Short mmCIF file of C-alpha atoms in Angstrom, two decimals:
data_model
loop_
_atom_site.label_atom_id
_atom_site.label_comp_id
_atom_site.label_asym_id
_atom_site.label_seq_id
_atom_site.Cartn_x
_atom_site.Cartn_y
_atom_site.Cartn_z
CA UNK A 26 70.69 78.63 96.09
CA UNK A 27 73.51 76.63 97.57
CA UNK A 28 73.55 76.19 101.59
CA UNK A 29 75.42 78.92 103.56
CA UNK A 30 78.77 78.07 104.79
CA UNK A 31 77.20 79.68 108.35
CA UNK A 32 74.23 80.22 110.39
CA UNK A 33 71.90 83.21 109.36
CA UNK A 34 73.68 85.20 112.48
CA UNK A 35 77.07 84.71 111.80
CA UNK A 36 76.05 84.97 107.71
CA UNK A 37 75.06 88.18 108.45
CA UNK A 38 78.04 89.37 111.06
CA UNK A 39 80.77 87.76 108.26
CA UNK A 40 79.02 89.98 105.50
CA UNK A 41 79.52 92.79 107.50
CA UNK A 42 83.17 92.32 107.91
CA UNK A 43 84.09 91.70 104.36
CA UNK A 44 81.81 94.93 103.54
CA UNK A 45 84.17 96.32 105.57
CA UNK A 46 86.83 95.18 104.09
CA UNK A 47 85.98 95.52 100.71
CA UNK A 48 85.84 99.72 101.68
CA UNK A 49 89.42 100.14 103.15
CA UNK A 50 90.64 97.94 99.69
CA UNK A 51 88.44 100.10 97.25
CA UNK A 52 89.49 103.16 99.52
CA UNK A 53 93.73 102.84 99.73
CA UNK A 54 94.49 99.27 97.38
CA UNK A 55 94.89 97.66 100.61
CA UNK A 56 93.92 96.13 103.56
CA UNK A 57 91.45 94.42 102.88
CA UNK A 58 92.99 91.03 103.50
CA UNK A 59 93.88 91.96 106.78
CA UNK A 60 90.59 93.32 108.37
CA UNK A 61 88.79 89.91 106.34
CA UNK A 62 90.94 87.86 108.10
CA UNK A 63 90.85 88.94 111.61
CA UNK A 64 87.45 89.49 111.85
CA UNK A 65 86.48 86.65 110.56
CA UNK A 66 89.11 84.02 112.28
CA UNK A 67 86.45 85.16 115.09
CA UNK A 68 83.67 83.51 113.83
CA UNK A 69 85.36 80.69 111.96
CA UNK A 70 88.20 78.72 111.56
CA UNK A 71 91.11 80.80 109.71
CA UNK A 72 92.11 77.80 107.76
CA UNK A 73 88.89 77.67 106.00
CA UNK A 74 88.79 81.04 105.32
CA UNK A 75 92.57 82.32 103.86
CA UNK A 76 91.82 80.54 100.06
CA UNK A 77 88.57 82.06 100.08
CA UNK A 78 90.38 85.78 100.79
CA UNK A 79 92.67 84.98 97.95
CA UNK A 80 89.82 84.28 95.49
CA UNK A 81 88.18 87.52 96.51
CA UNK A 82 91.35 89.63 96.51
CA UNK A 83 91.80 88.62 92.85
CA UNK A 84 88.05 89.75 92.40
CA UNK A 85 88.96 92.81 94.16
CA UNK A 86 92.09 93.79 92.30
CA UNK A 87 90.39 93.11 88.80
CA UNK A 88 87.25 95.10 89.92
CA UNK A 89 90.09 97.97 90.75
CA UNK A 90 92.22 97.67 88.07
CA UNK A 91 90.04 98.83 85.39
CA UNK A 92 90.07 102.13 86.59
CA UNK A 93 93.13 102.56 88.28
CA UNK A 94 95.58 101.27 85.37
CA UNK A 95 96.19 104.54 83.95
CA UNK A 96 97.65 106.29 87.51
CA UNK A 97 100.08 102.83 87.84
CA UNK A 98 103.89 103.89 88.33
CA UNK A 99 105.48 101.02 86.52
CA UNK A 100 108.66 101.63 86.80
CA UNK A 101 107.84 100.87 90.87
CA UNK A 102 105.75 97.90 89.57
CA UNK A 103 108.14 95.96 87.62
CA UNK A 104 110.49 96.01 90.64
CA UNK A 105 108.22 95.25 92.92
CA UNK A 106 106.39 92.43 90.98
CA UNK A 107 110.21 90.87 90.47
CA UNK A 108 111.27 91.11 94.32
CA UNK A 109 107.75 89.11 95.84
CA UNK A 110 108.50 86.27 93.14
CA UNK A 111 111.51 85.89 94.44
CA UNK A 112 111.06 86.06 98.22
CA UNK A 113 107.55 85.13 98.58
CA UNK A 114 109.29 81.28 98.04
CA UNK A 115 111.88 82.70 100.21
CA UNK A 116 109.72 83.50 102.94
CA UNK A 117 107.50 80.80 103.11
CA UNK A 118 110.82 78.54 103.76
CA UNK A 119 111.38 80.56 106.32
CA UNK A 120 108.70 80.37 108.24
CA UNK A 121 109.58 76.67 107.86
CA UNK A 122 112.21 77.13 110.33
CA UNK A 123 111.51 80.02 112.46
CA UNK A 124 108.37 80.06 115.16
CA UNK A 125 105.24 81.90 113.55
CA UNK A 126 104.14 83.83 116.63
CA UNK A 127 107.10 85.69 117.80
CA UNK A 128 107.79 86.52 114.17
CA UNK A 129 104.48 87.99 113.59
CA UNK A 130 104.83 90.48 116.56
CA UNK A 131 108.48 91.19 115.76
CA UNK A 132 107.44 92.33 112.38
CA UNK A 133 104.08 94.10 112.98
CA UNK A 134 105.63 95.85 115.82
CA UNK A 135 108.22 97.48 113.33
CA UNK A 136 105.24 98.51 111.00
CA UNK A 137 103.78 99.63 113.90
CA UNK A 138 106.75 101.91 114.52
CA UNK A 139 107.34 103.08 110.97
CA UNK A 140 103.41 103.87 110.86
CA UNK A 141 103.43 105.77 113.87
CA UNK A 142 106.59 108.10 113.57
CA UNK A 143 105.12 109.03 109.84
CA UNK A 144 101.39 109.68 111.57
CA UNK A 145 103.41 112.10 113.79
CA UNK A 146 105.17 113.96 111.02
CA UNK A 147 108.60 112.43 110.99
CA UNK A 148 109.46 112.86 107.28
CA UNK A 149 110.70 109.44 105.55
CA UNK A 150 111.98 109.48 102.07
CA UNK A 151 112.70 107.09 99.71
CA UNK A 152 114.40 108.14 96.27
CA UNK A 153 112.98 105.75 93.11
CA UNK A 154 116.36 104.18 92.57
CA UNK A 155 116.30 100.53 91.02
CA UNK A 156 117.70 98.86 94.20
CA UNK A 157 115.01 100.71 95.83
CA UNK A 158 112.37 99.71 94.22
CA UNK A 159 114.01 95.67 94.26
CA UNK A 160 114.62 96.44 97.69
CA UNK A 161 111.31 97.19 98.80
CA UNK A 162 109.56 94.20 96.64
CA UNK A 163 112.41 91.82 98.20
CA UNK A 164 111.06 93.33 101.92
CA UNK A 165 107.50 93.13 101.05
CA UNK A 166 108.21 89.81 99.52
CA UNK A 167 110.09 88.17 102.50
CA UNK A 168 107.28 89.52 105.10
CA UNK A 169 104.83 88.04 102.67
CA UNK A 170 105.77 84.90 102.93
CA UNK A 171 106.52 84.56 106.42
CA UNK A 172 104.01 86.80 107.89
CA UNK A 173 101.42 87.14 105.39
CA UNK A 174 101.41 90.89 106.10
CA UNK A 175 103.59 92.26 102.80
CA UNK A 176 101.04 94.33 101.82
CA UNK A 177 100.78 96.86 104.72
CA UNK A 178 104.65 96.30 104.95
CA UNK A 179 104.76 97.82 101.25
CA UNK A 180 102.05 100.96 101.94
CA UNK A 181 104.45 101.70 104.72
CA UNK A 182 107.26 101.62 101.97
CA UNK A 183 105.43 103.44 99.64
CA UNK A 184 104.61 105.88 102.13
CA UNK A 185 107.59 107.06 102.15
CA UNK A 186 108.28 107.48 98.48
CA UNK A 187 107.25 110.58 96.46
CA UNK A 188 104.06 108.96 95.05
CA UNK A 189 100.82 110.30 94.26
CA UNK A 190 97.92 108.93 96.01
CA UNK A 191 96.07 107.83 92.74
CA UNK A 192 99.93 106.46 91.92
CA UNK A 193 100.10 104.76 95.51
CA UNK A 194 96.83 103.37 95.33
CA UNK A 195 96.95 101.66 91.58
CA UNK A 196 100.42 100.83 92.14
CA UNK A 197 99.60 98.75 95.27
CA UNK A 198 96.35 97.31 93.40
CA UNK A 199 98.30 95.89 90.22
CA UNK A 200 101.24 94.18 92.63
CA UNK A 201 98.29 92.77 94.59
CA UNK A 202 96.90 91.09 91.47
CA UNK A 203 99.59 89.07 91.02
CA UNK A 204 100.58 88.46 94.15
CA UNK A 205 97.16 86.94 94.98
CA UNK A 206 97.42 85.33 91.42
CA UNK A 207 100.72 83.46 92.27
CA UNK A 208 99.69 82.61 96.17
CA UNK A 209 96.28 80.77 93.85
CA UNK A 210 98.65 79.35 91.49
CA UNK A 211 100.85 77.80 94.45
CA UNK A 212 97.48 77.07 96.37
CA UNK A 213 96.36 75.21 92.98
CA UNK A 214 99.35 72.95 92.69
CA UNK A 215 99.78 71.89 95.82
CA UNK A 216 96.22 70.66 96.08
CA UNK A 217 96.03 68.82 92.92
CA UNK A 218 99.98 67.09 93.78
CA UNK A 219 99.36 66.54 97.85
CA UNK A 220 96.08 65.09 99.55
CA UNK A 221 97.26 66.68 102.33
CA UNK A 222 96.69 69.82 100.93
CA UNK A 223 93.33 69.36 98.99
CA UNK A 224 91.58 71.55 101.18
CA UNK A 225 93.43 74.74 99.87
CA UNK A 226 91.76 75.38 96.88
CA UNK A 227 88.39 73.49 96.17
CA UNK A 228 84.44 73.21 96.54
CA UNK A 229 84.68 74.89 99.96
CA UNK A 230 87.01 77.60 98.51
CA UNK A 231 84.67 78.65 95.75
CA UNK A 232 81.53 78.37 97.69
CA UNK A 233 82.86 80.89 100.40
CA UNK A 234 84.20 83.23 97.84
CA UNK A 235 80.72 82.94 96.23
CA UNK A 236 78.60 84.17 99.46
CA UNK A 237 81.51 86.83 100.45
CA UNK A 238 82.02 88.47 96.91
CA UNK A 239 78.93 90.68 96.74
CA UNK A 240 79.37 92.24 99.74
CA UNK A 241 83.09 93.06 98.90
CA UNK A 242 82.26 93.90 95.25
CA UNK A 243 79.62 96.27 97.58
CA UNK A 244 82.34 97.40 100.08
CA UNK A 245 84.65 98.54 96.89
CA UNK A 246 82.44 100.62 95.29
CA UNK A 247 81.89 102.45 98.37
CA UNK A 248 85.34 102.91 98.86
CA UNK A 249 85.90 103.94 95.73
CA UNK A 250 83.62 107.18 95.89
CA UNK A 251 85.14 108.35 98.96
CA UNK A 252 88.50 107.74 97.25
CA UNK A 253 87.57 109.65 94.76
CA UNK A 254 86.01 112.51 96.76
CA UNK A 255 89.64 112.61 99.02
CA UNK A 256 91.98 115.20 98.66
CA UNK A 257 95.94 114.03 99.09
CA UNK A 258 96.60 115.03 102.50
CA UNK A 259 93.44 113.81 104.02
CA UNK A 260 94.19 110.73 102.07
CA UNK A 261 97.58 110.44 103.73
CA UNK A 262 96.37 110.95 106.73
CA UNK A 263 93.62 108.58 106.10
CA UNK A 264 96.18 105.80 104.90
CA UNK A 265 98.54 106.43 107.62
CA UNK A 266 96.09 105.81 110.20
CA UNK A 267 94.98 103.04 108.66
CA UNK A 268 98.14 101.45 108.47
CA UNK A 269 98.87 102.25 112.00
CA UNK A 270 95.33 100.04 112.43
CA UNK A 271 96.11 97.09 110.83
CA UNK A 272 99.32 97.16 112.14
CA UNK A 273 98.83 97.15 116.00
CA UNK A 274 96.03 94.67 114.53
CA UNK A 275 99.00 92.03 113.36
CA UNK A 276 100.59 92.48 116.82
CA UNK A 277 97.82 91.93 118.75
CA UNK A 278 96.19 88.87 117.16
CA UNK A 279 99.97 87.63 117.50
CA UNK A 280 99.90 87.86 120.74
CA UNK A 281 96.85 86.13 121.62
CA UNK A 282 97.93 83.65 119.30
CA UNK A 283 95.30 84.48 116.20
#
């Protein structure tokens, strides 16, 4: 059995959080990212830890997608999948030019917001219009890239449309797939084509991803059942305050500079 990337305690404590993690993901499509990165950028460095998160979200969308791929709007998901290509890039040039830290807050605070006013019954609607739909993949695309936070940005989106929850959920699950599948692909090329870069994808990656996977693979399947057991408004209300969660999450590890 390979050595573990930690000591037994910490072993056990990072386990826990991608458990976790993998539960809100096999729960509502999403969040799991999130929760795996802040509670772990406790124990370890977060630099060694975001490839690793990518490997397993990819393990944690296919796991999903099986069962889920019947309930996925595609007419949202074509749109969506079109507007992160294109400002995923976008973003990440961004970011190039515009301080991390106060854009973090700026943008979780406004999830934050949105989150909040729909957990207290202010009624958002979005109509499935193309330019919607491109609109809200361009928005989720852009705060991908420079925040790393597209995902909740998107539930918060999707929220607001008139979506199932089984709709919702597989929707978000087959955009995360790729997303996670281009972020590797990037990841991939720029460590084969930069030294400076190696570290973003290699031995390290795969031997985290290896220790973590079981208990998210775990942490899914739990979430799963209770999906499953969840009628749609407690699973709104479930998502919402999730969302509002991770959201005042992103703020706060912003501003203790997380």
């Amino acid at each position: 059995m390979p050595t573990p990337p930690l000591p037994p305690l910490l072993l056990a404590a990072s386990l826990a959080i991608v458990l976790a993690a993998g539960v809100v993901r096999g729960f509502s499509g999403f969040g799991s990212s999130a929760v795996s990165v802040a509670g772990l950028s406790l124990l370890t460095s977060p630099a060694r830890l975001v490839p690793a998160i990518f490997v397993l979200e990819v393990l944690a969308s296919l796991s999903l997608l099986r069962g889920a791929a019947r309930d996925v709007d595609w007419a949202w998901l074509g749109w969506l999948v079109l507007g992160n290509a294109l400002c995923i890039p976008l973003g990440i040039a961004l970011l190039a030019w515009l301080p991390e830290t106060p854009l973090r807050i700026v943008i979780g605070a406004m999830l934050l917001l949105g989150a909040l006013l729909m957990r207290c019954g202010v009624q958002l609607t979005l109509e499935p219009t193309r330019c919607v739909r491109f609109g809200a993949g361009l928005v989720s695309g852009l705060i991908t890239g420079t925040a790393a936070i597209g995902g909740i940005a998107l539930a918060v989106l999707l929220s607001t449309a008139k979506l199932t929850p089984a709709a919702l959920r597989a929707t978000l699950i087959a955009l995360f797939l790729f997303c996670d599948l281009y972020a590797l692909v990037w990841a991939a090329a720029l460590s084969f084509g930069d030294a400076a870069h190696a570290d973003l994808l290699g031995p390290d990656t795969l031997h985290w991803a290896m220790w973590m996977a079981p208990a998210m693979l775990a942490g899914i399947w739990l979430g799963q059942r209770s999906f499953s057991a969840m009628s749609p408004q407690r699973f709104r209300a479930h998502v919402l305050t999730l969302l509002t969660m991770l959201a005042l999450l992103v703020v706060l590890r912003a501003g203790l500079g997380g």
